[in-house]
C-alpha cells in the first residue's frame, strides 16, 4: 500500500526534473544566442583583432580594385579562371580590402596586390554559433528563428505579468540580499531594453524562419533552387555564356555607378564567371540614412549599367526584407548605434542569465532544489564566455587546421555532463571568477603579444581587461553591502 504512492511520487519528481531540464536547455540556447549576437555586432572589429598586423587603409582606388579582381580571377590552378570573384572594399569598421574566390580569401594592399590569407576562423565561428547554433543550415536557422519568436514572447509577457513593473522601473533593492537584487535587476533591465529586445528577437525570427520559407518555395516552384527562390527579392544568378572574353572593366563600372547614384557608397564588387561572355559585374552599394543593407547594381563587362535589384526603391516588402538585416545587426548608424547595440545586447545577456537563476531559487524555496541544475546553469552562464575565449587560444596556437565546432561541442558537453554528475565541483563564485579572470588575462596577453596594433584592437583588449575586473569588484561591493553589520545576510534575503 505504501510502495505504490512512493513509486508514483518518484515518477512525478523525475518527470518534473525532466521538464525543468528541458526548460533550462531552452534558456541556455537563448543565452548563447544573446551572448554571441552581442559579440557579432562588432564582427568586423573582431576580425581586425584576430589579425591586427594586416595593413589598413580607408579607401581603394578603382584601378586598385581592377588589379585585385584581375589577379584573383587568374590565380586558379593550371591557369584556370575562377568562377566567382568578390572584392570587399574598406569600411570604417573594417578598413581592409578582402578578395574572395571559390577556394580562398586574402587581404590586398592599397595597390590591389595580395598580401596574406584571411584567418578569421574564430570570428566566423562565433557568427555561425549565433546564426544556427552550429547545426546544419536549415535546421539551425529554423531553431534560432523559433527561439527569437519565443524571446519576444517572453519579453512581452514578462512585462504584462508584473503590473507594477513600469511604476517600479527605477526601484532597485540591491541592499536587501542577492536574490531580491537579482529579481530587481532582471525586471528593470527587461523594461528598459524591451523595445530593443522585441526588435532584435522578431527580426531574428524573420531571418531564421524566413530561410525555411524560401526552402519551401524552392521545393514547390524552382525545383529546389534556392538562388531562384531568392531572386525576386534579392536578385539571382545571371545568364551564362561560357565562351572566352576579356576580363571586365571594373574601373568603368565604378565610374558609372558614381554618375548614376552619386550618394551611394560601394561596399563590394563581385564578378560572376569572369573571363567569359556571360560575365556580369555586381556592385553592392550602401545608401545613407537607409536601413537597407545596400542596393545591388549590375553592369556588363564594359561597365555599362544593366539595372538594379530594387532593394532601395522596389516593392515595400522587398525594401522591408532588406531592412531586417540592418535592424537586427545594428549596422545602419555608425559607431553610436554599434555602441548602443553592444550595451543593450549585454543587458539582454544579463536578463537571459538571471531569469533561470530566479526560477531555480524559487524551486529551492518550494523544496525542489536541484544542485545538478544549478551547477549546470552556472557552467552555461560563466562557462560559455570562457569556452569562447579558449577557442580563440586554441585557434591561435594550433592554426586554421583546428575544427572549432568539434572542439566547442566536445568541451561544452563535457563541462555540462561533469556539472550534472559532480555539482559539488562547481559553484557560482568559483566558475564566475575563473571565467572573468581568464577573459581579462586574454585581453592583457593579446595587448602584449600583438604590438603595434590598430586602435580598435587595443580598445577591445582594454574592454576585455577592465570589464571582468569591474564586474568582480562590483559583485564584491554588492555582497559586502548586502551583509548586515554582524556579517550575516540581511533578513530580506
CSV table of C-alpha atoms in Angstrom, one decimal:
chain,number,residue,atom,x,y,z
A,1,UNK,CA,0.0,0.0,0.0
A,2,UNK,CA,2.9,2.3,0.7
A,3,UNK,CA,5.1,1.3,-2.3
A,4,UNK,CA,2.7,2.4,-5.0
A,5,UNK,CA,2.3,6.0,-3.8
A,6,UNK,CA,6.1,6.3,-3.3
A,7,UNK,CA,6.7,5.0,-6.8
A,8,UNK,CA,4.1,7.5,-8.1
A,9,UNK,CA,5.8,10.3,-6.2
A,10,UNK,CA,9.2,9.3,-7.6
A,11,UNK,CA,7.8,9.2,-11.1
A,12,UNK,CA,6.3,12.7,-10.7
A,13,UNK,CA,9.6,14.0,-9.4
A,14,UNK,CA,11.5,12.5,-12.3
A,15,UNK,CA,9.0,14.0,-14.7
A,16,UNK,CA,9.3,17.4,-13.1
A,17,UNK,CA,13.1,17.2,-13.2
A,18,UNK,CA,13.0,16.3,-16.9
A,19,UNK,CA,10.6,19.2,-17.5
A,20,UNK,CA,12.9,21.5,-15.7
A,21,UNK,CA,15.9,20.3,-17.7
A,22,UNK,CA,14.2,20.9,-21.0
A,23,UNK,CA,13.2,24.4,-19.9
A,24,UNK,CA,16.8,25.0,-18.8
A,25,UNK,CA,18.0,23.8,-22.2
A,26,UNK,CA,15.8,26.3,-24.0
A,27,UNK,CA,17.1,29.1,-21.6
A,28,UNK,CA,20.7,28.1,-22.3
A,29,UNK,CA,20.2,28.3,-26.1
A,30,UNK,CA,18.6,31.8,-25.7
A,31,UNK,CA,21.6,32.9,-23.5
A,32,UNK,CA,24.1,31.6,-26.0
A,33,UNK,CA,22.3,33.3,-28.9
A,34,UNK,CA,22.2,36.6,-26.9
A,35,UNK,CA,25.9,36.4,-26.0
A,36,UNK,CA,27.2,35.5,-29.4
A,37,UNK,CA,24.8,38.0,-31.0
A,38,UNK,CA,26.3,40.8,-28.9
A,39,UNK,CA,29.8,39.7,-30.0
A,40,UNK,CA,28.7,39.5,-33.6
A,41,UNK,CA,27.6,43.2,-33.6
A,42,UNK,CA,31.3,44.1,-33.9
A,43,UNK,CA,32.3,41.1,-36.0
A,44,UNK,CA,34.4,43.3,-38.3
A,45,UNK,CA,36.3,44.6,-35.3
A,46,UNK,CA,36.8,41.1,-34.0
A,47,UNK,CA,38.3,40.2,-37.4
A,48,UNK,CA,40.8,43.0,-37.0
A,49,UNK,CA,41.5,41.8,-33.5
A,50,UNK,CA,42.3,38.3,-34.8
A,51,UNK,CA,44.8,39.6,-37.3
A,52,UNK,CA,46.0,43.0,-36.0
A,53,UNK,CA,49.1,43.2,-38.2
A,54,UNK,CA,47.3,43.4,-41.6
A,55,UNK,CA,47.8,46.8,-43.3
A,56,UNK,CA,44.8,49.1,-43.1
A,57,UNK,CA,43.6,52.0,-45.3
A,58,UNK,CA,40.4,54.0,-45.7
A,59,UNK,CA,39.8,53.6,-49.4
A,60,UNK,CA,40.7,51.6,-52.5
A,61,UNK,CA,41.0,53.3,-55.9
A,62,UNK,CA,39.1,51.9,-58.9
A,63,UNK,CA,42.4,51.0,-60.6
A,64,UNK,CA,43.5,49.0,-57.4
A,65,UNK,CA,40.1,47.3,-57.4
A,66,UNK,CA,40.6,46.3,-61.0
A,67,UNK,CA,44.1,44.9,-60.2
A,68,UNK,CA,42.8,42.9,-57.3
A,69,UNK,CA,40.0,41.3,-59.3
A,70,UNK,CA,42.2,40.6,-62.3
A,71,UNK,CA,44.8,38.9,-60.0
A,72,UNK,CA,42.2,36.9,-58.2
A,73,UNK,CA,40.4,35.8,-61.4
A,74,UNK,CA,43.7,34.4,-62.9
A,75,UNK,CA,45.1,32.9,-59.7
A,76,UNK,CA,43.5,29.5,-60.2
A,77,UNK,CA,45.5,26.3,-60.6
A,78,UNK,CA,46.7,25.5,-64.0
A,79,UNK,CA,45.8,28.9,-65.3
A,80,UNK,CA,42.0,28.3,-64.9
A,81,UNK,CA,39.8,31.3,-64.2
A,82,UNK,CA,37.8,31.5,-61.0
A,83,UNK,CA,34.1,31.0,-61.4
A,84,UNK,CA,33.3,33.9,-59.0
A,85,UNK,CA,35.4,36.7,-57.5
A,86,UNK,CA,34.3,39.2,-54.8
A,87,UNK,CA,36.2,42.2,-53.5
A,88,UNK,CA,35.1,43.6,-50.2
A,89,UNK,CA,36.0,47.3,-50.0
A,90,UNK,CA,37.4,49.0,-46.9
A,91,UNK,CA,34.9,50.5,-44.4
A,92,UNK,CA,35.2,52.4,-41.1
A,93,UNK,CA,34.6,49.2,-39.1
A,94,UNK,CA,36.9,47.1,-41.3
A,95,UNK,CA,39.4,49.3,-43.1
A,96,UNK,CA,40.8,46.5,-45.1
A,97,UNK,CA,40.2,45.1,-48.6
A,98,UNK,CA,39.4,41.4,-49.0
A,99,UNK,CA,39.3,39.3,-52.1
A,100,UNK,CA,37.3,36.1,-52.1
A,101,UNK,CA,37.2,33.3,-54.7
A,102,UNK,CA,35.7,29.8,-54.7
A,103,UNK,CA,38.8,28.5,-52.9
A,104,UNK,CA,40.1,31.1,-50.5
A,105,UNK,CA,40.2,34.7,-49.3
A,106,UNK,CA,43.0,37.1,-48.8
A,107,UNK,CA,43.8,40.7,-48.0
A,108,UNK,CA,45.0,43.1,-50.6
A,109,UNK,CA,47.1,46.3,-50.1
A,110,UNK,CA,46.3,49.7,-51.4
A,111,UNK,CA,47.6,48.8,-54.8
A,112,UNK,CA,45.4,45.7,-55.1
A,113,UNK,CA,48.2,43.2,-54.6
A,114,UNK,CA,47.5,40.1,-52.4
A,115,UNK,CA,49.2,40.2,-49.0
A,116,UNK,CA,48.1,37.4,-46.6
A,117,UNK,CA,45.4,34.9,-46.2
A,118,UNK,CA,42.3,35.8,-44.2
A,119,UNK,CA,42.4,33.9,-40.9
A,120,UNK,CA,39.2,35.0,-39.1
A,121,UNK,CA,38.1,31.5,-38.2
A,122,UNK,CA,37.2,32.4,-34.6
A,123,UNK,CA,35.0,35.3,-35.8
A,124,UNK,CA,33.3,33.2,-38.3
A,125,UNK,CA,32.8,30.5,-35.7
A,126,UNK,CA,31.1,33.0,-33.3
A,127,UNK,CA,28.8,34.2,-36.1
A,128,UNK,CA,27.9,30.6,-37.0
A,129,UNK,CA,27.1,29.8,-33.4
A,130,UNK,CA,24.8,32.8,-33.3
A,131,UNK,CA,23.0,32.2,-36.6
A,132,UNK,CA,22.5,28.5,-36.5
A,133,UNK,CA,23.9,27.1,-33.2
A,134,UNK,CA,26.5,25.1,-35.2
A,135,UNK,CA,23.7,23.0,-36.6
A,136,UNK,CA,23.1,22.2,-40.3
A,137,UNK,CA,21.9,25.4,-42.1
A,138,UNK,CA,18.2,24.7,-42.5
A,139,UNK,CA,17.7,23.1,-39.0
A,140,UNK,CA,19.9,25.7,-37.3
A,141,UNK,CA,18.2,28.7,-38.9
A,142,UNK,CA,14.8,27.3,-38.1
A,143,UNK,CA,15.7,26.7,-34.4
A,144,UNK,CA,17.2,30.1,-33.9
A,145,UNK,CA,14.3,31.8,-35.6
A,146,UNK,CA,11.8,29.9,-33.4
A,147,UNK,CA,13.9,30.9,-30.3
A,148,UNK,CA,13.8,34.5,-31.5
A,149,UNK,CA,10.0,34.5,-31.5
A,150,UNK,CA,10.0,32.8,-28.1
A,151,UNK,CA,12.3,35.5,-26.7
A,152,UNK,CA,10.0,38.3,-28.0
A,153,UNK,CA,7.0,36.5,-26.3
A,154,UNK,CA,8.9,36.1,-23.0
A,155,UNK,CA,9.8,39.8,-23.0
A,156,UNK,CA,6.3,41.0,-23.6
A,157,UNK,CA,4.6,38.5,-21.3
A,158,UNK,CA,7.2,39.3,-18.6
A,159,UNK,CA,6.1,42.9,-18.6
A,160,UNK,CA,2.4,42.1,-18.7
A,161,UNK,CA,2.8,39.6,-15.8
A,162,UNK,CA,4.1,42.4,-13.5
A,163,UNK,CA,1.5,45.2,-13.3
A,164,UNK,CA,3.9,47.4,-11.2
A,165,UNK,CA,6.9,46.8,-13.3
A,166,UNK,CA,6.7,50.1,-15.1
A,167,UNK,CA,5.9,52.1,-12.0
A,168,UNK,CA,8.9,50.5,-10.3
A,169,UNK,CA,11.2,50.9,-13.3
A,170,UNK,CA,13.9,52.7,-11.3
A,171,UNK,CA,13.5,50.9,-7.9
A,172,UNK,CA,16.4,48.7,-7.1
A,173,UNK,CA,16.6,46.9,-3.7
A,174,UNK,CA,20.2,45.8,-4.1
A,175,UNK,CA,20.9,46.2,-0.4
A,176,UNK,CA,18.3,43.6,0.6
A,177,UNK,CA,20.1,40.4,-0.5
A,178,UNK,CA,21.4,38.8,-3.6
A,179,UNK,CA,18.1,37.2,-4.7
A,180,UNK,CA,16.0,40.3,-4.3
A,181,UNK,CA,18.7,42.4,-6.1
A,182,UNK,CA,18.8,39.8,-8.9
A,183,UNK,CA,15.0,39.9,-9.3
A,184,UNK,CA,15.0,43.7,-9.4
A,185,UNK,CA,17.8,43.9,-12.0
A,186,UNK,CA,16.1,41.3,-14.1
A,187,UNK,CA,12.8,43.2,-14.1
A,188,UNK,CA,14.3,46.7,-14.5
A,189,UNK,CA,16.7,45.8,-17.3
A,190,UNK,CA,13.9,43.9,-19.0
A,191,UNK,CA,11.7,47.0,-19.0
A,192,UNK,CA,14.5,49.4,-20.1
A,193,UNK,CA,15.5,47.2,-23.0
A,194,UNK,CA,12.0,46.0,-24.0
A,195,UNK,CA,11.9,47.8,-27.4
A,196,UNK,CA,15.4,46.6,-28.3
A,197,UNK,CA,14.7,43.0,-27.2
A,198,UNK,CA,11.5,42.8,-29.2
A,199,UNK,CA,13.1,44.3,-32.3
A,200,UNK,CA,16.1,42.0,-32.4
A,201,UNK,CA,14.1,39.0,-31.4
A,202,UNK,CA,11.5,39.4,-34.1
A,203,UNK,CA,13.9,40.3,-36.8
A,204,UNK,CA,16.0,37.3,-35.8
A,205,UNK,CA,12.8,35.2,-36.1
A,206,UNK,CA,12.1,36.6,-39.5
A,207,UNK,CA,15.7,35.9,-40.7
A,208,UNK,CA,15.7,32.4,-39.3
A,209,UNK,CA,12.2,31.2,-40.2
A,210,UNK,CA,12.3,33.1,-43.4
A,211,UNK,CA,15.1,30.9,-44.6
A,212,UNK,CA,12.7,27.9,-44.1
A,213,UNK,CA,10.1,29.7,-46.1
A,214,UNK,CA,12.4,30.1,-49.0
A,215,UNK,CA,13.4,26.5,-48.8
A,216,UNK,CA,9.7,25.5,-49.1
A,217,UNK,CA,9.2,27.9,-52.0
A,218,UNK,CA,12.2,26.5,-53.7
A,219,UNK,CA,10.9,22.9,-53.4
A,220,UNK,CA,7.5,24.0,-54.7
A,221,UNK,CA,8.3,26.3,-57.6
A,222,UNK,CA,12.0,26.3,-58.5
A,223,UNK,CA,12.9,22.6,-58.4
A,224,UNK,CA,14.9,23.1,-55.2
A,225,UNK,CA,17.0,26.0,-56.4
A,226,UNK,CA,17.4,28.5,-53.5
A,227,UNK,CA,19.0,31.0,-55.8
A,228,UNK,CA,16.0,31.2,-58.0
A,229,UNK,CA,13.7,31.4,-54.9
A,230,UNK,CA,15.6,34.3,-53.6
A,231,UNK,CA,15.8,36.1,-57.0
A,232,UNK,CA,12.5,38.0,-56.8
A,233,UNK,CA,13.7,39.7,-53.6
A,234,UNK,CA,17.4,39.8,-53.6
A,235,UNK,CA,18.3,39.2,-57.2
A,236,UNK,CA,19.5,36.0,-58.7
A,237,UNK,CA,22.2,34.4,-61.0
A,238,UNK,CA,22.7,35.9,-64.5
A,239,UNK,CA,22.6,34.1,-67.8
A,240,UNK,CA,25.7,32.1,-68.7
A,241,UNK,CA,27.8,32.2,-71.8
A,242,UNK,CA,31.0,30.3,-71.3
A,243,UNK,CA,32.8,31.5,-74.4
A,244,UNK,CA,36.1,33.3,-73.6
A,245,UNK,CA,36.2,37.0,-73.4
A,246,UNK,CA,38.5,39.7,-71.9
A,247,UNK,CA,38.2,40.3,-68.2
A,248,UNK,CA,35.7,43.0,-67.2
A,249,UNK,CA,36.4,46.7,-66.8
A,250,UNK,CA,35.9,47.3,-63.1
A,251,UNK,CA,37.0,51.0,-63.3
A,252,UNK,CA,34.3,51.8,-65.8
A,253,UNK,CA,31.6,50.1,-63.7
A,254,UNK,CA,32.6,52.1,-60.6
A,255,UNK,CA,32.7,55.4,-62.6
A,256,UNK,CA,29.2,54.6,-64.0
A,257,UNK,CA,27.9,53.9,-60.5
A,258,UNK,CA,29.3,57.2,-59.3
A,259,UNK,CA,27.5,59.2,-62.0
A,260,UNK,CA,24.2,57.2,-61.7
A,261,UNK,CA,23.9,57.0,-57.9
A,262,UNK,CA,26.2,59.7,-56.6
A,263,UNK,CA,25.1,59.3,-53.0
A,264,UNK,CA,25.7,55.5,-53.0
A,265,UNK,CA,29.0,54.2,-51.5
A,266,UNK,CA,30.4,50.9,-53.0
A,267,UNK,CA,30.8,48.2,-50.3
A,268,UNK,CA,31.8,45.3,-52.5
A,269,UNK,CA,32.4,44.4,-56.2
A,270,UNK,CA,31.8,40.9,-57.5
A,271,UNK,CA,32.2,39.3,-60.9
A,272,UNK,CA,30.3,36.2,-61.9
A,273,UNK,CA,32.0,34.0,-64.5
A,274,UNK,CA,35.0,36.3,-65.1
A,275,UNK,CA,36.7,35.9,-68.5
A,276,UNK,CA,33.6,34.7,-70.3
A,277,UNK,CA,31.0,36.4,-72.4
A,278,UNK,CA,28.4,35.8,-69.7
A,279,UNK,CA,30.3,37.7,-67.1
A,280,UNK,CA,28.5,40.3,-65.0
A,281,UNK,CA,29.8,42.9,-62.6
A,282,UNK,CA,27.7,43.4,-59.5
A,283,UNK,CA,28.4,46.3,-57.1
A,284,UNK,CA,26.7,46.3,-53.7
A,285,UNK,CA,26.4,49.9,-52.5
A,286,UNK,CA,25.1,51.4,-49.3
A,287,UNK,CA,22.7,54.3,-49.2
A,288,UNK,CA,22.9,57.0,-46.4
A,289,UNK,CA,20.1,57.3,-43.9
A,290,UNK,CA,18.5,54.0,-45.0
A,291,UNK,CA,18.0,50.8,-43.0
A,292,UNK,CA,18.6,48.6,-46.1
A,293,UNK,CA,21.9,46.7,-46.1
A,294,UNK,CA,22.5,48.0,-49.6
A,295,UNK,CA,21.4,48.0,-53.3
A,296,UNK,CA,22.9,45.7,-55.9
A,297,UNK,CA,23.7,47.3,-59.3
A,298,UNK,CA,24.6,45.1,-62.3
A,299,UNK,CA,27.0,46.1,-65.1
A,300,UNK,CA,28.2,44.4,-68.3
A,301,UNK,CA,31.8,43.7,-69.0
A,302,UNK,CA,32.3,47.2,-70.3
A,303,UNK,CA,30.9,48.8,-67.2
A,304,UNK,CA,27.5,49.8,-68.7
A,305,UNK,CA,24.6,49.7,-66.2
A,306,UNK,CA,22.3,46.8,-66.7
A,307,UNK,CA,19.9,47.6,-63.8
A,308,UNK,CA,19.5,47.1,-60.1
A,309,UNK,CA,17.7,44.7,-57.9
A,310,UNK,CA,15.3,47.2,-56.3
A,311,UNK,CA,16.2,46.9,-52.6
A,312,UNK,CA,16.3,50.7,-52.4
A,313,UNK,CA,13.2,51.7,-54.2
A,314,UNK,CA,11.4,48.5,-55.2
A,315,UNK,CA,8.3,46.9,-53.6
A,316,UNK,CA,7.7,47.8,-50.0
A,317,UNK,CA,8.0,44.1,-49.0
A,318,UNK,CA,11.3,43.9,-50.8
A,319,UNK,CA,12.7,47.0,-49.0
A,320,UNK,CA,11.4,45.7,-45.7
A,321,UNK,CA,13.3,42.4,-46.2
A,322,UNK,CA,16.5,44.3,-47.0
A,323,UNK,CA,16.0,46.4,-43.8
A,324,UNK,CA,15.6,43.5,-41.5
A,325,UNK,CA,19.3,42.8,-41.7
A,326,UNK,CA,20.4,46.3,-40.6
A,327,UNK,CA,17.8,46.5,-37.8
A,328,UNK,CA,18.9,43.1,-36.4
A,329,UNK,CA,22.7,43.5,-36.6
A,330,UNK,CA,22.8,47.3,-35.9
A,331,UNK,CA,25.0,48.3,-38.9
A,332,UNK,CA,23.0,51.3,-40.0
A,333,UNK,CA,24.0,54.2,-37.8
A,334,UNK,CA,27.8,54.1,-37.4
A,335,UNK,CA,29.7,53.8,-34.1
A,336,UNK,CA,26.9,55.3,-31.9
A,337,UNK,CA,24.4,52.7,-33.0
A,338,UNK,CA,27.0,50.0,-32.7
A,339,UNK,CA,27.8,51.0,-29.1
A,340,UNK,CA,24.1,51.1,-28.3
A,341,UNK,CA,23.6,47.6,-29.6
A,342,UNK,CA,26.6,46.4,-27.6
A,343,UNK,CA,25.2,48.0,-24.4
A,344,UNK,CA,21.6,46.6,-25.0
A,345,UNK,CA,23.0,43.3,-26.0
A,346,UNK,CA,25.0,43.0,-22.8
A,347,UNK,CA,21.9,43.9,-20.9
A,348,UNK,CA,19.9,41.2,-22.7
A,349,UNK,CA,22.6,38.7,-21.7
A,350,UNK,CA,22.1,39.7,-18.0
A,351,UNK,CA,18.3,39.3,-18.4
A,352,UNK,CA,18.5,35.9,-20.0
A,353,UNK,CA,21.0,34.7,-17.4
A,354,UNK,CA,19.2,36.0,-14.3
A,355,UNK,CA,15.8,34.6,-15.4
A,356,UNK,CA,16.6,30.9,-14.9
A,357,UNK,CA,18.6,31.8,-11.7
A,358,UNK,CA,15.4,33.4,-10.2
A,359,UNK,CA,13.4,30.3,-11.3
A,360,UNK,CA,15.9,27.9,-9.7
A,361,UNK,CA,15.8,29.9,-6.5
A,362,UNK,CA,12.0,29.7,-6.4
A,363,UNK,CA,12.3,25.9,-6.9
A,364,UNK,CA,14.6,25.7,-3.9
A,365,UNK,CA,12.1,27.6,-1.7
A,366,UNK,CA,9.4,25.1,-2.7
A,367,UNK,CA,11.6,22.2,-1.7
A,368,UNK,CA,12.5,21.3,-5.3
A,369,UNK,CA,16.2,22.2,-5.0
A,370,UNK,CA,18.5,20.6,-7.6
A,371,UNK,CA,22.2,21.1,-7.2
A,372,UNK,CA,22.7,19.5,-10.6
A,373,UNK,CA,20.5,22.1,-12.4
A,374,UNK,CA,22.1,24.9,-10.5
A,375,UNK,CA,25.6,23.7,-11.3
A,376,UNK,CA,24.7,23.2,-15.0
A,377,UNK,CA,23.3,26.7,-15.2
A,378,UNK,CA,26.4,28.2,-13.6
A,379,UNK,CA,28.5,26.4,-16.2
A,380,UNK,CA,26.3,27.7,-19.0
A,381,UNK,CA,26.3,31.3,-17.9
A,382,UNK,CA,30.0,31.6,-17.0
A,383,UNK,CA,31.5,28.7,-18.9
A,384,UNK,CA,30.3,29.9,-22.3
A,385,UNK,CA,32.4,33.0,-22.5
A,386,UNK,CA,35.3,31.0,-21.0
A,387,UNK,CA,34.9,28.4,-23.7
A,388,UNK,CA,34.7,31.0,-26.5
A,389,UNK,CA,37.9,32.6,-25.4
A,390,UNK,CA,39.5,29.2,-25.0
A,391,UNK,CA,38.5,28.5,-28.7
A,392,UNK,CA,40.4,31.6,-29.7
A,393,UNK,CA,43.5,30.4,-27.8
A,394,UNK,CA,43.3,27.0,-29.5
A,395,UNK,CA,42.8,28.6,-32.9
A,396,UNK,CA,45.9,30.9,-32.3
A,397,UNK,CA,48.2,28.1,-31.1
A,398,UNK,CA,47.1,25.2,-33.4
A,399,UNK,CA,46.1,27.2,-36.5
A,400,UNK,CA,43.3,27.0,-39.1
A,401,UNK,CA,43.5,23.2,-39.0
A,402,UNK,CA,41.6,23.0,-35.8
A,403,UNK,CA,37.9,22.3,-36.1
A,404,UNK,CA,36.5,24.8,-33.7
A,405,UNK,CA,33.0,23.4,-33.9
A,406,UNK,CA,34.0,20.0,-32.8
A,407,UNK,CA,36.2,21.4,-30.1
A,408,UNK,CA,33.5,23.6,-28.7
A,409,UNK,CA,30.8,20.9,-28.8
A,410,UNK,CA,33.1,18.4,-27.1
A,411,UNK,CA,34.2,20.7,-24.3
A,412,UNK,CA,30.6,22.1,-23.8
A,413,UNK,CA,29.2,18.6,-23.5
A,414,UNK,CA,32.0,17.6,-21.1
A,415,UNK,CA,31.5,20.6,-18.9
A,416,UNK,CA,27.7,20.2,-18.7
A,417,UNK,CA,27.9,16.5,-18.1
A,418,UNK,CA,30.6,17.0,-15.3
A,419,UNK,CA,28.5,19.7,-13.7
A,420,UNK,CA,25.4,17.4,-13.7
A,421,UNK,CA,27.4,14.4,-12.3
A,422,UNK,CA,29.6,16.3,-9.8
A,423,UNK,CA,27.8,19.6,-8.9
A,424,UNK,CA,29.9,20.0,-5.8
A,425,UNK,CA,32.9,20.7,-8.0
A,426,UNK,CA,31.2,23.8,-9.3
A,427,UNK,CA,29.9,26.9,-7.6
A,428,UNK,CA,28.7,30.3,-8.9
A,429,UNK,CA,31.6,32.2,-7.3
A,430,UNK,CA,34.2,29.8,-8.4
A,431,UNK,CA,33.1,29.4,-12.1
A,432,UNK,CA,32.4,33.1,-12.4
A,433,UNK,CA,35.8,34.1,-11.0
A,434,UNK,CA,37.7,31.7,-13.2
A,435,UNK,CA,35.8,32.8,-16.3
A,436,UNK,CA,36.2,36.5,-15.8
A,437,UNK,CA,39.9,36.3,-14.8
A,438,UNK,CA,40.6,34.2,-17.9
A,439,UNK,CA,38.9,36.8,-20.1
A,440,UNK,CA,40.9,39.6,-18.5
A,441,UNK,CA,44.2,37.6,-18.9
A,442,UNK,CA,43.4,37.0,-22.6
A,443,UNK,CA,42.9,40.7,-23.2
A,444,UNK,CA,46.2,41.5,-21.4
A,445,UNK,CA,48.0,38.8,-23.3
A,446,UNK,CA,46.7,39.9,-26.7
A,447,UNK,CA,47.7,43.5,-25.9
A,448,UNK,CA,51.3,42.4,-25.1
A,449,UNK,CA,51.7,39.9,-27.9
A,450,UNK,CA,50.3,41.9,-30.8
A,451,UNK,CA,52.1,45.2,-30.8
A,452,UNK,CA,51.7,47.6,-32.5
A,453,UNK,CA,48.0,47.0,-33.2
A,454,UNK,CA,45.2,49.2,-34.5
A,455,UNK,CA,43.5,51.4,-32.0
A,456,UNK,CA,40.3,49.4,-32.4
A,457,UNK,CA,42.1,46.2,-31.3
A,458,UNK,CA,43.7,47.9,-28.4
A,459,UNK,CA,40.2,49.2,-27.3
A,460,UNK,CA,38.9,45.6,-27.4
A,461,UNK,CA,41.8,44.5,-25.3
A,462,UNK,CA,41.1,47.3,-22.8
A,463,UNK,CA,37.5,46.2,-22.5
A,464,UNK,CA,38.4,42.6,-22.1
A,465,UNK,CA,40.7,43.5,-19.2
A,466,UNK,CA,38.6,46.2,-17.5
A,467,UNK,CA,35.1,44.8,-17.8
A,468,UNK,CA,35.7,41.5,-16.0
A,469,UNK,CA,37.7,43.3,-13.2
A,470,UNK,CA,34.9,45.9,-12.8
A,471,UNK,CA,32.3,43.1,-12.7
A,472,UNK,CA,34.2,41.2,-10.0
A,473,UNK,CA,34.7,44.4,-8.0
A,474,UNK,CA,31.0,45.4,-8.3
A,475,UNK,CA,29.8,42.0,-7.2
A,476,UNK,CA,32.2,42.1,-4.2
A,477,UNK,CA,30.9,45.5,-3.2
A,478,UNK,CA,27.3,44.4,-3.5
A,479,UNK,CA,27.9,41.3,-1.5
A,480,UNK,CA,29.5,43.3,1.3
A,481,UNK,CA,26.7,45.9,1.3
A,482,UNK,CA,24.1,43.2,1.4
A,483,UNK,CA,25.6,41.8,4.7
A,484,UNK,CA,24.3,43.0,8.0
A,485,UNK,CA,26.8,44.6,10.5
A,486,UNK,CA,27.2,41.2,12.1
A,487,UNK,CA,28.5,39.8,8.9
A,488,UNK,CA,25.4,37.7,8.1
A,489,UNK,CA,23.0,38.2,5.2
A,490,UNK,CA,20.1,40.5,6.0
A,491,UNK,CA,16.7,39.0,6.7
A,492,UNK,CA,15.3,40.3,3.4
A,493,UNK,CA,17.5,37.6,1.7
